[in-house]
Amino acid sequence: MYASERFETVGEKTMKKYVSGKGQKDVSNVTVRTSFPEMIFGASSYRNDANKISFILGSYQDYLDAKETFSDLKAGTWGGKDEEALFGDLGVKGIDKAHAIDVLLEHLNAKKADTIAFGDAKVDIPMFEYCEQSVCLGNGGDEAKQAADMVTQAVDDDGLASAFYKLGLI
């Protein structure tokens, strides 16, 4: 992963908010570098091998502007608790979690009938629609909950374990 030389300082507040939203109570030691220890800062951002570009949103308008400016790419948001948009991203159109599962099933010579999707955000909806069963964690947004076959408790309230139990997997 590559980042601009300013990302390390500019991104610290956003990373603390992101980690806090994922349930970590003490975020005093959270930095961009502790969150992404392998990240390379300050290298050339002009690349021909990128498949996804993420950026900090100063406001939701940043996402809307990126979506319009880079209309040949797939634009999305991610990061915050209850789907608050903290980051934007740009990726290759036609590539989503459903596509990734399809590629993995082909590689493993596995059956779609054996798939279960777990998620908590709008970005997970294509995966919910693709898989045989889908579970949205209780901390997910309304759109994700409506798209899933089952809604369980929040991730930090043992939501995954509860879903595994309800599905008879444990």
mmCIF file of C-alpha atoms in Angstrom:
data_model
loop_
_atom_site.group_PDB
_atom_site.id
_atom_site.type_symbol
_atom_site.label_atom_id
_atom_site.label_comp_id
_atom_site.label_asym_id
_atom_site.label_seq_id
_atom_site.Cartn_x
_atom_site.Cartn_y
_atom_site.Cartn_z
ATOM 1 C CA MET A 1 0.000 0.000 0.000
ATOM 2 C CA TYR A 2 1.212 3.453 -0.874
ATOM 3 C CA ALA A 3 0.232 6.768 0.672
ATOM 4 C CA SER A 4 1.076 10.383 0.151
ATOM 5 C CA GLU A 5 3.710 11.762 2.503
ATOM 6 C CA ARG A 6 0.999 13.809 4.286
ATOM 7 C CA PHE A 7 -1.342 10.844 4.863
ATOM 8 C CA GLU A 8 0.462 9.796 8.035
ATOM 9 C CA THR A 9 -0.367 13.040 9.826
ATOM 10 C CA VAL A 10 -3.593 14.008 8.064
ATOM 11 C CA GLY A 11 -5.072 10.550 8.509
ATOM 12 C CA GLU A 12 -4.437 10.054 12.228
ATOM 13 C CA LYS A 13 -7.723 11.587 13.444
ATOM 14 C CA THR A 14 -9.697 9.552 10.906
ATOM 15 C CA MET A 15 -7.909 6.322 11.831
ATOM 16 C CA LYS A 16 -8.707 6.875 15.508
ATOM 17 C CA LYS A 17 -12.374 7.403 14.630
ATOM 18 C CA TYR A 18 -12.361 4.298 12.412
ATOM 19 C CA VAL A 19 -10.815 2.064 15.100
ATOM 20 C CA SER A 20 -13.103 3.494 17.783
ATOM 21 C CA GLY A 21 -16.120 2.711 15.601
ATOM 22 C CA LYS A 22 -14.943 -0.888 15.337
ATOM 23 C CA GLY A 23 -15.139 -1.243 19.130
ATOM 24 C CA GLN A 24 -11.642 -0.381 20.369
ATOM 25 C CA LYS A 25 -12.096 1.728 23.494
ATOM 26 C CA ASP A 26 -8.576 3.127 23.926
ATOM 27 C CA VAL A 27 -7.430 4.734 20.688
ATOM 28 C CA SER A 28 -4.704 6.903 22.203
ATOM 29 C CA ASN A 29 -1.924 4.812 20.622
ATOM 30 C CA VAL A 30 -3.608 4.408 17.235
ATOM 31 C CA THR A 31 -1.708 5.984 14.358
ATOM 32 C CA VAL A 32 -1.750 5.491 10.624
ATOM 33 C CA ARG A 33 1.566 3.647 10.921
ATOM 34 C CA THR A 34 0.285 1.245 13.615
ATOM 35 C CA SER A 35 -2.823 0.598 11.524
ATOM 36 C CA PHE A 36 -0.861 0.080 8.305
ATOM 37 C CA PRO A 37 2.676 -0.940 9.313
ATOM 38 C CA GLU A 38 3.650 -2.002 5.772
ATOM 39 C CA MET A 39 2.453 1.235 4.146
ATOM 40 C CA ILE A 40 4.990 3.131 2.060
ATOM 41 C CA PHE A 41 4.784 6.901 2.495
ATOM 42 C CA GLY A 42 5.877 9.493 -0.017
ATOM 43 C CA ALA A 43 6.596 7.250 -3.005
ATOM 44 C CA SER A 44 5.330 8.279 -6.394
ATOM 45 C CA SER A 45 1.540 8.115 -6.462
ATOM 46 C CA TYR A 46 1.558 7.728 -10.237
ATOM 47 C CA ARG A 47 1.214 3.987 -10.711
ATOM 48 C CA ASN A 48 0.046 1.669 -13.464
ATOM 49 C CA ASP A 49 -0.546 -1.332 -11.187
ATOM 50 C CA ALA A 50 -3.233 -0.002 -8.813
ATOM 51 C CA ASN A 51 -6.543 -1.811 -8.431
ATOM 52 C CA LYS A 52 -7.999 0.346 -5.666
ATOM 53 C CA ILE A 53 -7.413 3.860 -4.399
ATOM 54 C CA SER A 54 -8.659 4.882 -0.960
ATOM 55 C CA PHE A 55 -8.770 8.426 0.363
ATOM 56 C CA ILE A 56 -9.943 10.313 3.441
ATOM 57 C CA LEU A 57 -13.224 12.120 3.035
ATOM 58 C CA GLY A 58 -13.264 15.685 4.309
ATOM 59 C CA SER A 59 -16.989 15.584 3.636
ATOM 60 C CA TYR A 60 -19.458 13.389 1.778
ATOM 61 C CA GLN A 61 -19.159 15.850 -1.111
ATOM 62 C CA ASP A 62 -15.600 14.574 -1.666
ATOM 63 C CA TYR A 63 -17.088 11.153 -2.492
ATOM 64 C CA LEU A 64 -19.717 12.662 -4.800
ATOM 65 C CA ASP A 65 -17.052 14.711 -6.597
ATOM 66 C CA ALA A 66 -14.775 11.670 -7.011
ATOM 67 C CA LYS A 67 -17.699 9.610 -8.324
ATOM 68 C CA GLU A 68 -18.451 12.242 -10.964
ATOM 69 C CA THR A 69 -14.826 13.010 -11.867
ATOM 70 C CA PHE A 70 -13.803 9.353 -12.170
ATOM 71 C CA SER A 71 -17.025 7.988 -13.677
ATOM 72 C CA ASP A 72 -15.114 5.206 -15.458
ATOM 73 C CA LEU A 73 -14.234 3.710 -12.044
ATOM 74 C CA LYS A 74 -16.393 2.219 -9.303
ATOM 75 C CA ALA A 75 -16.685 4.683 -6.409
ATOM 76 C CA GLY A 76 -17.611 3.759 -2.856
ATOM 77 C CA THR A 77 -17.359 4.799 0.764
ATOM 78 C CA TRP A 78 -16.365 2.891 3.878
ATOM 79 C CA GLY A 79 -15.056 3.036 7.385
ATOM 80 C CA GLY A 80 -17.361 4.428 9.979
ATOM 81 C CA LYS A 81 -19.670 2.978 12.549
ATOM 82 C CA ASP A 82 -23.209 2.624 11.219
ATOM 83 C CA GLU A 83 -21.833 3.204 7.719
ATOM 84 C CA GLU A 84 -20.557 6.714 8.387
ATOM 85 C CA ALA A 85 -18.432 7.572 5.372
ATOM 86 C CA LEU A 86 -14.865 8.179 6.586
ATOM 87 C CA PHE A 87 -13.022 7.021 3.479
ATOM 88 C CA GLY A 88 -13.760 6.981 -0.207
ATOM 89 C CA ASP A 89 -12.392 4.523 -2.691
ATOM 90 C CA LEU A 90 -12.113 4.091 -6.427
ATOM 91 C CA GLY A 91 -11.766 0.691 -8.017
ATOM 92 C CA VAL A 92 -12.269 -1.272 -11.179
ATOM 93 C CA LYS A 93 -15.898 -1.432 -12.348
ATOM 94 C CA GLY A 94 -17.396 -4.910 -12.274
ATOM 95 C CA ILE A 95 -15.135 -6.056 -9.456
ATOM 96 C CA ASP A 96 -16.959 -6.518 -6.157
ATOM 97 C CA LYS A 97 -17.239 -9.075 -3.370
ATOM 98 C CA ALA A 98 -19.640 -11.244 -5.398
ATOM 99 C CA HIS A 99 -17.102 -11.393 -8.227
ATOM 100 C CA ALA A 100 -14.353 -12.302 -5.754
ATOM 101 C CA ILE A 101 -16.436 -15.169 -4.350
ATOM 102 C CA ASP A 102 -17.187 -16.417 -7.856
ATOM 103 C CA VAL A 103 -13.471 -16.466 -8.705
ATOM 104 C CA LEU A 104 -12.670 -18.224 -5.421
ATOM 105 C CA LEU A 105 -15.367 -20.875 -5.957
ATOM 106 C CA GLU A 106 -14.016 -21.580 -9.419
ATOM 107 C CA HIS A 107 -10.479 -21.847 -8.074
ATOM 108 C CA LEU A 108 -11.572 -24.204 -5.280
ATOM 109 C CA ASN A 109 -13.965 -26.111 -7.528
ATOM 110 C CA ALA A 110 -16.597 -25.442 -4.846
ATOM 111 C CA LYS A 111 -20.344 -24.968 -5.071
ATOM 112 C CA LYS A 112 -22.267 -21.736 -4.713
ATOM 113 C CA ALA A 113 -24.846 -23.723 -2.711
ATOM 114 C CA ASP A 114 -22.267 -24.011 0.099
ATOM 115 C CA THR A 115 -21.701 -20.254 0.519
ATOM 116 C CA ILE A 116 -22.640 -17.960 3.388
ATOM 117 C CA ALA A 117 -21.882 -14.253 3.315
ATOM 118 C CA PHE A 118 -21.260 -12.232 6.485
ATOM 119 C CA GLY A 119 -21.116 -8.459 6.384
ATOM 120 C CA ASP A 120 -22.324 -5.165 7.780
ATOM 121 C CA ALA A 121 -22.269 -2.558 5.017
ATOM 122 C CA LYS A 122 -23.639 -1.566 1.626
ATOM 123 C CA VAL A 123 -20.452 -2.850 0.002
ATOM 124 C CA ASP A 124 -21.520 -6.338 1.152
ATOM 125 C CA ILE A 125 -24.894 -6.304 -0.657
ATOM 126 C CA PRO A 126 -23.605 -7.861 -3.920
ATOM 127 C CA MET A 127 -22.089 -10.655 -1.819
ATOM 128 C CA PHE A 128 -25.400 -11.083 0.057
ATOM 129 C CA GLU A 129 -27.247 -11.379 -3.248
ATOM 130 C CA TYR A 130 -24.734 -13.858 -4.674
ATOM 131 C CA CYS A 131 -24.323 -16.299 -1.794
ATOM 132 C CA GLU A 132 -26.764 -19.041 -0.841
ATOM 133 C CA GLN A 133 -27.269 -17.487 2.595
ATOM 134 C CA SER A 134 -26.406 -14.071 3.945
ATOM 135 C CA VAL A 135 -26.036 -12.645 7.426
ATOM 136 C CA CYS A 136 -25.851 -8.967 8.299
ATOM 137 C CA LEU A 137 -24.365 -8.105 11.658
ATOM 138 C CA GLY A 138 -26.521 -5.938 13.894
ATOM 139 C CA ASN A 139 -24.153 -2.981 13.609
ATOM 140 C CA GLY A 140 -24.808 -2.856 9.853
ATOM 141 C CA GLY A 141 -26.709 -0.186 8.017
ATOM 142 C CA ASP A 142 -30.376 -0.449 7.103
ATOM 143 C CA GLU A 143 -29.742 -1.227 3.414
ATOM 144 C CA ALA A 144 -27.418 -4.097 4.287
ATOM 145 C CA LYS A 145 -29.863 -5.463 6.864
ATOM 146 C CA GLN A 146 -32.706 -5.420 4.345
ATOM 147 C CA ALA A 147 -30.596 -7.233 1.746
ATOM 148 C CA ALA A 148 -29.544 -10.069 4.093
ATOM 149 C CA ASP A 149 -31.411 -13.288 4.817
ATOM 150 C CA MET A 150 -30.660 -12.987 8.531
ATOM 151 C CA VAL A 151 -29.703 -10.169 10.893
ATOM 152 C CA THR A 152 -27.794 -11.058 14.040
ATOM 153 C CA GLN A 153 -26.271 -9.103 16.915
ATOM 154 C CA ALA A 154 -23.551 -6.524 16.423
ATOM 155 C CA VAL A 155 -20.040 -7.768 15.770
ATOM 156 C CA ASP A 156 -18.881 -6.631 19.232
ATOM 157 C CA ASP A 157 -21.878 -8.387 20.822
ATOM 158 C CA ASP A 158 -20.862 -11.860 19.571
ATOM 159 C CA GLY A 159 -22.832 -11.455 16.353
ATOM 160 C CA LEU A 160 -20.719 -13.909 14.370
ATOM 161 C CA ALA A 161 -20.925 -16.611 17.039
ATOM 162 C CA SER A 162 -24.680 -16.109 17.286
ATOM 163 C CA ALA A 163 -25.069 -16.430 13.519
ATOM 164 C CA PHE A 164 -22.925 -19.584 13.447
ATOM 165 C CA TYR A 165 -25.126 -21.056 16.177
ATOM 166 C CA LYS A 166 -28.404 -20.114 14.420
ATOM 167 C CA LEU A 167 -27.106 -21.594 11.164
ATOM 168 C CA GLY A 168 -26.133 -24.814 12.919
ATOM 169 C CA LEU A 169 -22.443 -24.382 12.184
ATOM 170 C CA ILE A 170 -21.408 -24.730 15.847
#
